[in-house]
Amino acid sequence: MKRRWMFLIVIMVLLLSGCQRSAERKKAQYDPAIKQVLALEKDRIAGEFRLKREDTGIVVYGKGQYISLFFEPEPDVSAEALYQRNEQGSYDYIPEEERYDIFDRDEKVFEKDDYIENLGIK
């Protein structure tokens, strides 16, 4: 009986550590793109408020094709930004009025996220 419990505990530990390594790999994979998008967003808002990565919700879609940012520039005020990777590998800001066309056109891409950071659903 003890062997079964030990076996189950070992399996659970291995599974949990595998999930942790997978999350770390995804973070490392998307980290350069996220840093670039955060820098672009800081430039776009041009000092209106401080944008910190740890206070910003980040969702990556389509293997890095799109990156969404969610943040609160002021108490009780939320904002979001969407960036799309261009042919040169950099990112372009998508204005709000163009987002719905993109959501409609690439609907399948937005059905599943590839990476989430700071949104409480990992």
mmCIF file of N, CA and C in Angstrom:
data_model
loop_
_atom_site.group_PDB
_atom_site.id
_atom_site.type_symbol
_atom_site.label_atom_id
_atom_site.label_comp_id
_atom_site.label_asym_id
_atom_site.label_seq_id
_atom_site.Cartn_x
_atom_site.Cartn_y
_atom_site.Cartn_z
ATOM 1 N N MET A 1 0.821 -1.198 0.000
ATOM 2 C CA MET A 1 0.000 0.000 0.000
ATOM 3 C C MET A 1 0.865 1.263 0.000
ATOM 4 N N LYS A 2 1.924 1.259 0.820
ATOM 5 C CA LYS A 2 2.814 2.418 0.872
ATOM 6 C C LYS A 2 3.478 2.645 -0.475
ATOM 7 N N ARG A 3 3.816 1.573 -1.162
ATOM 8 C CA ARG A 3 4.473 1.705 -2.464
ATOM 9 C C ARG A 3 3.550 2.397 -3.472
ATOM 10 N N ARG A 4 2.284 2.063 -3.432
ATOM 11 C CA ARG A 4 1.334 2.696 -4.346
ATOM 12 C C ARG A 4 1.256 4.198 -4.096
ATOM 13 N N TRP A 5 1.178 4.588 -2.843
ATOM 14 C CA TRP A 5 1.115 6.016 -2.507
ATOM 15 C C TRP A 5 2.390 6.727 -2.930
ATOM 16 N N MET A 6 3.508 6.098 -2.674
ATOM 17 C CA MET A 6 4.787 6.709 -3.061
ATOM 18 C C MET A 6 4.848 6.855 -4.592
ATOM 19 N N PHE A 7 4.403 5.807 -5.280
ATOM 20 C CA PHE A 7 4.387 5.848 -6.739
ATOM 21 C C PHE A 7 3.502 6.989 -7.240
ATOM 22 N N LEU A 8 2.317 7.137 -6.670
ATOM 23 C CA LEU A 8 1.406 8.210 -7.055
ATOM 24 C C LEU A 8 1.995 9.587 -6.770
ATOM 25 N N ILE A 9 2.635 9.722 -5.638
ATOM 26 C CA ILE A 9 3.251 11.005 -5.274
ATOM 27 C C ILE A 9 4.372 11.351 -6.254
ATOM 28 N N VAL A 10 5.198 10.380 -6.585
ATOM 29 C CA VAL A 10 6.295 10.613 -7.527
ATOM 30 C C VAL A 10 5.734 11.021 -8.896
ATOM 31 N N ILE A 11 4.694 10.345 -9.360
ATOM 32 C CA ILE A 11 4.078 10.677 -10.650
ATOM 33 C C ILE A 11 3.525 12.102 -10.624
ATOM 34 N N MET A 12 2.849 12.464 -9.541
ATOM 35 C CA MET A 12 2.282 13.810 -9.441
ATOM 36 C C MET A 12 3.368 14.875 -9.459
ATOM 37 N N VAL A 13 4.454 14.642 -8.753
ATOM 38 C CA VAL A 13 5.560 15.600 -8.718
ATOM 39 C C VAL A 13 6.153 15.754 -10.116
ATOM 40 N N LEU A 14 6.337 14.645 -10.821
ATOM 41 C CA LEU A 14 6.884 14.710 -12.177
ATOM 42 C C LEU A 14 5.960 15.469 -13.123
ATOM 43 N N LEU A 15 4.664 15.225 -13.015
ATOM 44 C CA LEU A 15 3.708 15.938 -13.861
ATOM 45 C C LEU A 15 3.708 17.430 -13.577
ATOM 46 N N LEU A 16 3.713 17.791 -12.309
ATOM 47 C CA LEU A 16 3.711 19.210 -11.951
ATOM 48 C C LEU A 16 4.985 19.907 -12.389
ATOM 49 N N SER A 17 6.127 19.254 -12.246
ATOM 50 C CA SER A 17 7.380 19.880 -12.659
ATOM 51 C C SER A 17 7.434 20.017 -14.177
ATOM 52 N N GLY A 18 6.841 19.064 -14.895
ATOM 53 C CA GLY A 18 6.778 19.164 -16.354
ATOM 54 C C GLY A 18 5.936 20.340 -16.798
ATOM 55 N N CYS A 19 4.820 20.570 -16.137
ATOM 56 C CA CYS A 19 3.969 21.720 -16.455
ATOM 57 C C CYS A 19 4.698 23.025 -16.191
ATOM 58 N N GLN A 20 5.436 23.086 -15.100
ATOM 59 C CA GLN A 20 6.193 24.289 -14.754
ATOM 60 C C GLN A 20 7.255 24.574 -15.813
ATOM 61 N N ARG A 21 7.960 23.536 -16.250
ATOM 62 C CA ARG A 21 8.995 23.734 -17.272
ATOM 63 C C ARG A 21 8.372 24.197 -18.585
ATOM 64 N N SER A 22 7.207 23.678 -18.917
ATOM 65 C CA SER A 22 6.519 24.085 -20.139
ATOM 66 C C SER A 22 6.162 25.570 -20.089
ATOM 67 N N ALA A 23 5.646 26.026 -18.958
ATOM 68 C CA ALA A 23 5.305 27.446 -18.800
ATOM 69 C C ALA A 23 6.554 28.321 -18.899
ATOM 70 N N GLU A 24 7.649 27.872 -18.326
ATOM 71 C CA GLU A 24 8.895 28.644 -18.397
ATOM 72 C C GLU A 24 9.423 28.704 -19.831
ATOM 73 N N ARG A 25 9.282 27.598 -20.573
ATOM 74 C CA ARG A 25 9.713 27.597 -21.976
ATOM 75 C C ARG A 25 8.881 28.567 -22.802
ATOM 76 N N LYS A 26 7.575 28.568 -22.570
ATOM 77 C CA LYS A 26 6.716 29.490 -23.322
ATOM 78 C C LYS A 26 7.049 30.937 -22.985
ATOM 79 N N LYS A 27 7.306 31.213 -21.709
ATOM 80 C CA LYS A 27 7.671 32.578 -21.325
ATOM 81 C C LYS A 27 8.961 32.987 -22.026
ATOM 82 N N ALA A 28 9.942 32.109 -22.037
ATOM 83 C CA ALA A 28 11.211 32.416 -22.702
ATOM 84 C C ALA A 28 11.016 32.586 -24.206
ATOM 85 N N GLN A 29 10.143 31.782 -24.790
ATOM 86 C CA GLN A 29 9.882 31.850 -26.226
ATOM 87 C C GLN A 29 9.281 33.197 -26.625
ATOM 88 N N TYR A 30 8.345 33.686 -25.842
ATOM 89 C CA TYR A 30 7.631 34.920 -26.206
ATOM 90 C C TYR A 30 8.196 36.169 -25.533
ATOM 91 N N ASP A 31 9.152 36.032 -24.655
ATOM 92 C CA ASP A 31 9.681 37.164 -23.897
ATOM 93 C C ASP A 31 10.213 38.297 -24.783
ATOM 94 N N PRO A 32 11.019 38.024 -25.813
ATOM 95 C CA PRO A 32 11.499 39.139 -26.645
ATOM 96 C C PRO A 32 10.357 39.899 -27.331
ATOM 97 N N ALA A 33 9.357 39.177 -27.825
ATOM 98 C CA ALA A 33 8.225 39.838 -28.485
ATOM 99 C C ALA A 33 7.425 40.667 -27.487
ATOM 100 N N ILE A 34 7.217 40.127 -26.291
ATOM 101 C CA ILE A 34 6.469 40.857 -25.259
ATOM 102 C C ILE A 34 7.219 42.122 -24.868
ATOM 103 N N LYS A 35 8.522 42.026 -24.693
ATOM 104 C CA LYS A 35 9.319 43.215 -24.355
ATOM 105 C C LYS A 35 9.212 44.271 -25.454
ATOM 106 N N GLN A 36 9.255 43.834 -26.701
ATOM 107 C CA GLN A 36 9.143 44.768 -27.814
ATOM 108 C C GLN A 36 7.781 45.453 -27.812
ATOM 109 N N VAL A 37 6.713 44.682 -27.625
ATOM 110 C CA VAL A 37 5.369 45.250 -27.626
ATOM 111 C C VAL A 37 5.180 46.202 -26.447
ATOM 112 N N LEU A 38 5.680 45.850 -25.280
ATOM 113 C CA LEU A 38 5.572 46.761 -24.127
ATOM 114 C C LEU A 38 6.317 48.073 -24.393
ATOM 115 N N ALA A 39 7.484 47.994 -25.017
ATOM 116 C CA ALA A 39 8.237 49.213 -25.352
ATOM 117 C C ALA A 39 7.462 50.060 -26.373
ATOM 118 N N LEU A 40 6.870 49.399 -27.362
ATOM 119 C CA LEU A 40 6.068 50.126 -28.353
ATOM 120 C C LEU A 40 4.863 50.798 -27.703
ATOM 121 N N GLU A 41 4.226 50.090 -26.781
ATOM 122 C CA GLU A 41 3.051 50.668 -26.106
ATOM 123 C C GLU A 41 3.459 51.832 -25.212
ATOM 124 N N LYS A 42 4.597 51.725 -24.552
ATOM 125 C CA LYS A 42 5.086 52.846 -23.734
ATOM 126 C C LYS A 42 5.324 54.072 -24.607
ATOM 127 N N ASP A 43 5.901 53.857 -25.786
ATOM 128 C CA ASP A 43 6.119 54.972 -26.713
ATOM 129 C C ASP A 43 4.792 55.541 -27.215
ATOM 130 N N ARG A 44 3.851 54.649 -27.498
ATOM 131 C CA ARG A 44 2.552 55.088 -28.029
ATOM 132 C C ARG A 44 1.795 55.950 -27.026
ATOM 133 N N ILE A 45 1.823 55.556 -25.757
ATOM 134 C CA ILE A 45 1.102 56.344 -24.749
ATOM 135 C C ILE A 45 1.929 57.519 -24.253
ATOM 136 N N ALA A 46 3.190 57.569 -24.640
ATOM 137 C CA ALA A 46 4.085 58.709 -24.432
ATOM 138 C C ALA A 46 3.999 59.343 -23.051
ATOM 139 N N GLY A 47 4.232 58.562 -22.051
ATOM 140 C CA GLY A 47 4.324 59.100 -20.704
ATOM 141 C C GLY A 47 3.022 59.478 -20.049
ATOM 142 N N GLU A 48 1.888 59.088 -20.611
ATOM 143 C CA GLU A 48 0.611 59.392 -19.965
ATOM 144 C C GLU A 48 0.538 58.751 -18.577
ATOM 145 N N PHE A 49 1.136 57.594 -18.446
ATOM 146 C CA PHE A 49 1.221 56.883 -17.166
ATOM 147 C C PHE A 49 2.300 55.821 -17.298
ATOM 148 N N ARG A 50 2.675 55.251 -16.171
ATOM 149 C CA ARG A 50 3.705 54.207 -16.178
ATOM 150 C C ARG A 50 3.082 52.861 -16.528
ATOM 151 N N LEU A 51 3.700 52.181 -17.447
ATOM 152 C CA LEU A 51 3.252 50.858 -17.854
ATOM 153 C C LEU A 51 4.318 49.863 -17.407
ATOM 154 N N LYS A 52 3.960 49.008 -16.461
ATOM 155 C CA LYS A 52 4.887 48.010 -15.947
ATOM 156 C C LYS A 52 4.413 46.630 -16.360
ATOM 157 N N ARG A 53 5.337 45.775 -16.723
ATOM 158 C CA ARG A 53 4.984 44.427 -17.164
ATOM 159 C C ARG A 53 4.219 43.674 -16.079
ATOM 160 N N GLU A 54 4.655 43.805 -14.850
ATOM 161 C CA GLU A 54 4.013 43.046 -13.765
ATOM 162 C C GLU A 54 2.581 43.507 -13.494
ATOM 163 N N ASP A 55 2.217 44.682 -13.981
ATOM 164 C CA ASP A 55 0.853 45.199 -13.801
ATOM 165 C C ASP A 55 0.020 45.104 -15.079
ATOM 166 N N THR A 56 0.562 44.451 -16.096
ATOM 167 C CA THR A 56 -0.101 44.382 -17.393
ATOM 168 C C THR A 56 -0.478 42.947 -17.716
ATOM 169 N N GLY A 57 -1.746 42.735 -18.064
ATOM 170 C CA GLY A 57 -2.170 41.430 -18.545
ATOM 171 C C GLY A 57 -1.712 41.259 -19.983
ATOM 172 N N ILE A 58 -1.153 40.097 -20.278
ATOM 173 C CA ILE A 58 -0.584 39.850 -21.601
ATOM 174 C C ILE A 58 -1.137 38.523 -22.123
ATOM 175 N N VAL A 59 -1.612 38.532 -23.356
ATOM 176 C CA VAL A 59 -2.062 37.296 -23.997
ATOM 177 C C VAL A 59 -1.441 37.227 -25.388
ATOM 178 N N VAL A 60 -0.840 36.085 -25.679
ATOM 179 C CA VAL A 60 -0.219 35.848 -26.983
ATOM 180 C C VAL A 60 -1.104 34.871 -27.762
ATOM 181 N N TYR A 61 -1.376 35.213 -29.007
ATOM 182 C CA TYR A 61 -2.195 34.364 -29.882
ATOM 183 C C TYR A 61 -1.431 34.040 -31.163
ATOM 184 N N GLY A 62 -1.783 32.937 -31.764
ATOM 185 C CA GLY A 62 -1.245 32.602 -33.081
ATOM 186 C C GLY A 62 0.253 32.479 -33.119
ATOM 187 N N LYS A 63 0.824 31.837 -32.088
ATOM 188 C CA LYS A 63 2.279 31.638 -32.009
ATOM 189 C C LYS A 63 3.045 32.945 -32.123
ATOM 190 N N GLY A 64 2.490 33.973 -31.514
ATOM 191 C CA GLY A 64 3.158 35.274 -31.496
ATOM 192 C C GLY A 64 2.694 36.223 -32.577
ATOM 193 N N GLN A 65 1.729 35.814 -33.380
ATOM 194 C CA GLN A 65 1.207 36.690 -34.439
ATOM 195 C C GLN A 65 0.526 37.931 -33.852
ATOM 196 N N TYR A 66 -0.181 37.727 -32.740
ATOM 197 C CA TYR A 66 -0.879 38.825 -32.062
ATOM 198 C C TYR A 66 -0.525 38.824 -30.584
ATOM 199 N N ILE A 67 -0.392 40.013 -30.014
ATOM 200 C CA ILE A 67 -0.182 40.165 -28.574
ATOM 201 C C ILE A 67 -1.153 41.226 -28.076
ATOM 202 N N SER A 68 -1.948 40.836 -27.082
ATOM 203 C CA SER A 68 -2.907 41.762 -26.456
ATOM 204 C C SER A 68 -2.376 42.188 -25.095
ATOM 205 N N LEU A 69 -2.553 43.464 -24.791
ATOM 206 C CA LEU A 69 -2.180 44.012 -23.483
ATOM 207 C C LEU A 69 -3.437 44.539 -22.809
ATOM 208 N N PHE A 70 -3.543 44.287 -21.513
ATOM 209 C CA PHE A 70 -4.657 44.781 -20.709
ATOM 210 C C PHE A 70 -4.064 45.477 -19.496
ATOM 211 N N PHE A 71 -4.459 46.729 -19.262
ATOM 212 C CA PHE A 71 -3.874 47.482 -18.152
ATOM 213 C C PHE A 71 -4.864 48.523 -17.651
ATOM 214 N N GLU A 72 -4.541 49.104 -16.505
ATOM 215 C CA GLU A 72 -5.375 50.140 -15.894
ATOM 216 C C GLU A 72 -4.556 51.414 -15.757
ATOM 217 N N PRO A 73 -4.742 52.352 -16.674
ATOM 218 C CA PRO A 73 -3.967 53.592 -16.616
ATOM 219 C C PRO A 73 -4.308 54.435 -15.391
ATOM 220 N N GLU A 74 -5.538 54.320 -14.914
ATOM 221 C CA GLU A 74 -5.993 55.046 -13.723
ATOM 222 C C GLU A 74 -6.882 54.100 -12.930
ATOM 223 N N PRO A 75 -7.068 54.379 -11.651
ATOM 224 C CA PRO A 75 -7.995 53.537 -10.894
ATOM 225 C C PRO A 75 -9.377 53.526 -11.564
ATOM 226 N N ASP A 76 -9.957 52.358 -11.650
ATOM 227 C CA ASP A 76 -11.289 52.158 -12.240
ATOM 228 C C ASP A 76 -11.365 52.487 -13.729
ATOM 229 N N VAL A 77 -10.230 52.547 -14.406
ATOM 230 C CA VAL A 77 -10.204 52.758 -15.847
ATOM 231 C C VAL A 77 -9.359 51.645 -16.456
ATOM 232 N N SER A 78 -9.940 50.903 -17.376
ATOM 233 C CA SER A 78 -9.174 49.835 -18.018
ATOM 234 C C SER A 78 -8.918 50.184 -19.478
ATOM 235 N N ALA A 79 -7.823 49.659 -19.989
ATOM 236 C CA ALA A 79 -7.441 49.904 -21.373
ATOM 237 C C ALA A 79 -6.860 48.617 -21.943
ATOM 238 N N GLU A 80 -6.896 48.534 -23.247
ATOM 239 C CA GLU A 80 -6.286 47.386 -23.900
ATOM 240 C C GLU A 80 -5.674 47.822 -25.214
ATOM 241 N N ALA A 81 -4.705 47.043 -25.657
ATOM 242 C CA ALA A 81 -4.029 47.324 -26.918
ATOM 243 C C ALA A 81 -3.785 45.992 -27.617
ATOM 244 N N LEU A 82 -3.831 46.017 -28.926
ATOM 245 C CA LEU A 82 -3.565 44.830 -29.718
ATOM 246 C C LEU A 82 -2.448 45.149 -30.698
ATOM 247 N N TYR A 83 -1.473 44.255 -30.768
ATOM 248 C CA TYR A 83 -0.346 44.392 -31.686
ATOM 249 C C TYR A 83 -0.290 43.170 -32.583
ATOM 250 N N GLN A 84 0.091 43.395 -33.843
ATOM 251 C CA GLN A 84 0.208 42.318 -34.817
ATOM 252 C C GLN A 84 1.628 42.310 -35.371
ATOM 253 N N ARG A 85 2.196 41.104 -35.484
ATOM 254 C CA ARG A 85 3.541 40.970 -36.054
ATOM 255 C C ARG A 85 3.472 41.257 -37.552
ATOM 256 N N ASN A 86 4.398 42.070 -38.025
ATOM 257 C CA ASN A 86 4.438 42.408 -39.446
ATOM 258 C C ASN A 86 5.446 41.519 -40.184
ATOM 259 N N GLU A 87 5.609 41.732 -41.486
ATOM 260 C CA GLU A 87 6.500 40.895 -42.288
ATOM 261 C C GLU A 87 7.958 41.002 -41.880
ATOM 262 N N GLN A 88 8.336 42.113 -41.276
ATOM 263 C CA GLN A 88 9.719 42.287 -40.844
ATOM 264 C C GLN A 88 9.985 41.645 -39.482
ATOM 265 N N GLY A 89 8.938 41.136 -38.839
ATOM 266 C CA GLY A 89 9.108 40.490 -37.532
ATOM 267 C C GLY A 89 8.908 41.435 -36.365
ATOM 268 N N SER A 90 8.676 42.704 -36.651
ATOM 269 C CA SER A 90 8.373 43.677 -35.605
ATOM 270 C C SER A 90 6.859 43.663 -35.386
ATOM 271 N N TYR A 91 6.372 44.539 -34.542
ATOM 272 C CA TYR A 91 4.945 44.580 -34.240
ATOM 273 C C TYR A 91 4.365 45.945 -34.551
ATOM 274 N N ASP A 92 3.118 45.929 -34.997
ATOM 275 C CA ASP A 92 2.386 47.156 -35.301
ATOM 276 C C ASP A 92 1.161 47.224 -34.399
ATOM 277 N N TYR A 93 0.881 48.429 -33.912
ATOM 278 C CA TYR A 93 -0.316 48.674 -33.110
ATOM 279 C C TYR A 93 -1.537 48.627 -34.023
ATOM 280 N N ILE A 94 -2.595 47.975 -33.564
ATOM 281 C CA ILE A 94 -3.849 47.907 -34.310
ATOM 282 C C ILE A 94 -4.845 48.838 -33.631
ATOM 283 N N PRO A 95 -5.244 49.901 -34.292
ATOM 284 C CA PRO A 95 -6.228 50.820 -33.688
ATOM 285 C C PRO A 95 -7.542 50.092 -33.388
ATOM 286 N N GLU A 96 -8.258 50.604 -32.415
ATOM 287 C CA GLU A 96 -9.488 49.965 -31.954
ATOM 288 C C GLU A 96 -10.492 49.736 -33.084
ATOM 289 N N GLU A 97 -10.616 50.687 -33.977
ATOM 290 C CA GLU A 97 -11.611 50.558 -35.047
ATOM 291 C C GLU A 97 -11.266 49.450 -36.050
ATOM 292 N N GLU A 98 -10.019 49.005 -36.084
ATOM 293 C CA GLU A 98 -9.615 47.927 -36.993
ATOM 294 C C GLU A 98 -9.623 46.555 -36.322
ATOM 295 N N ARG A 99 -9.725 46.506 -35.013
ATOM 296 C CA ARG A 99 -9.634 45.233 -34.282
ATOM 297 C C ARG A 99 -10.746 44.268 -34.641
ATOM 298 N N TYR A 100 -11.953 44.768 -34.790
ATOM 299 C CA TYR A 100 -13.071 43.866 -35.070
ATOM 300 C C TYR A 100 -12.902 43.179 -36.416
ATOM 301 N N ASP A 101 -12.347 43.877 -37.400
ATOM 302 C CA ASP A 101 -12.074 43.251 -38.690
ATOM 303 C C ASP A 101 -11.051 42.126 -38.527
ATOM 304 N N ILE A 102 -10.043 42.376 -37.718
ATOM 305 C CA ILE A 102 -9.019 41.352 -37.475
ATOM 306 C C ILE A 102 -9.610 40.176 -36.714
ATOM 307 N N PHE A 103 -10.418 40.467 -35.688
ATOM 308 C CA PHE A 103 -11.049 39.386 -34.927
ATOM 309 C C PHE A 103 -11.927 38.531 -35.831
ATOM 310 N N ASP A 104 -12.648 39.164 -36.740
ATOM 311 C CA ASP A 104 -13.500 38.418 -37.670
ATOM 312 C C ASP A 104 -12.662 37.620 -38.668
ATOM 313 N N ARG A 105 -11.650 38.257 -39.213
ATOM 314 C CA ARG A 105 -10.817 37.616 -40.232
ATOM 315 C C ARG A 105 -10.026 36.436 -39.665
ATOM 316 N N ASP A 106 -9.440 36.616 -38.487
ATOM 317 C CA ASP A 106 -8.593 35.585 -37.874
ATOM 318 C C ASP A 106 -9.260 34.969 -36.650
ATOM 319 N N GLU A 107 -10.541 34.753 -36.733
ATOM 320 C CA GLU A 107 -11.334 34.260 -35.605
ATOM 321 C C GLU A 107 -10.726 33.010 -34.958
ATOM 322 N N LYS A 108 -10.277 32.077 -35.766
ATOM 323 C CA LYS A 108 -9.709 30.819 -35.243
ATOM 324 C C LYS A 108 -8.467 31.069 -34.397
ATOM 325 N N VAL A 109 -7.667 32.047 -34.776
ATOM 326 C CA VAL A 109 -6.436 32.356 -34.052
ATOM 327 C C VAL A 109 -6.749 32.799 -32.624
ATOM 328 N N PHE A 110 -7.837 33.542 -32.464
ATOM 329 C CA PHE A 110 -8.170 34.100 -31.157
ATOM 330 C C PHE A 110 -8.980 33.144 -30.273
ATOM 331 N N GLU A 111 -9.288 31.960 -30.786
ATOM 332 C CA GLU A 111 -10.043 30.995 -29.981
ATOM 333 C C GLU A 111 -9.194 30.387 -28.874
ATOM 334 N N LYS A 112 -7.883 30.288 -29.089
ATOM 335 C CA LYS A 112 -7.006 29.681 -28.087
ATOM 336 C C LYS A 112 -5.754 30.528 -27.940
ATOM 337 N N ASP A 113 -5.431 30.825 -26.700
ATOM 338 C CA ASP A 113 -4.216 31.590 -26.445
ATOM 339 C C ASP A 113 -3.020 30.637 -26.409
ATOM 340 N N ASP A 114 -1.837 31.184 -26.714
ATOM 341 C CA ASP A 114 -0.597 30.409 -26.645
ATOM 342 C C ASP A 114 0.168 30.695 -25.355
ATOM 343 N N TYR A 115 -0.070 31.878 -24.784
ATOM 344 C CA TYR A 115 0.636 32.248 -23.552
ATOM 345 C C TYR A 115 -0.164 33.341 -22.860
ATOM 346 N N ILE A 116 -0.255 33.221 -21.529
ATOM 347 C CA ILE A 116 -0.950 34.221 -20.716
ATOM 348 C C ILE A 116 -0.038 34.614 -19.560
ATOM 349 N N GLU A 117 -0.016 35.912 -19.272
ATOM 350 C CA GLU A 117 0.787 36.409 -18.158
ATOM 351 C C GLU A 117 -0.022 37.473 -17.409
ATOM 352 N N ASN A 118 -0.077 37.379 -16.111
ATOM 353 C CA ASN A 118 -0.676 38.361 -15.224
ATOM 354 C C ASN A 118 -2.189 38.522 -15.379
ATOM 355 N N LEU A 119 -2.875 37.475 -15.804
ATOM 356 C CA LEU A 119 -4.328 37.561 -15.909
ATOM 357 C C LEU A 119 -5.038 36.608 -14.957
ATOM 358 N N GLY A 120 -4.286 35.859 -14.190
ATOM 359 C CA GLY A 120 -4.891 34.968 -13.216
ATOM 360 C C GLY A 120 -5.452 33.688 -13.785
ATOM 361 N N ILE A 121 -5.332 33.472 -15.100
ATOM 362 C CA ILE A 121 -5.785 32.224 -15.721
ATOM 363 C C ILE A 121 -4.629 31.627 -16.503
ATOM 364 N N LYS A 122 -3.869 30.818 -15.839
ATOM 365 C CA LYS A 122 -2.683 30.231 -16.492
ATOM 366 C C LYS A 122 -2.869 28.756 -16.681
#
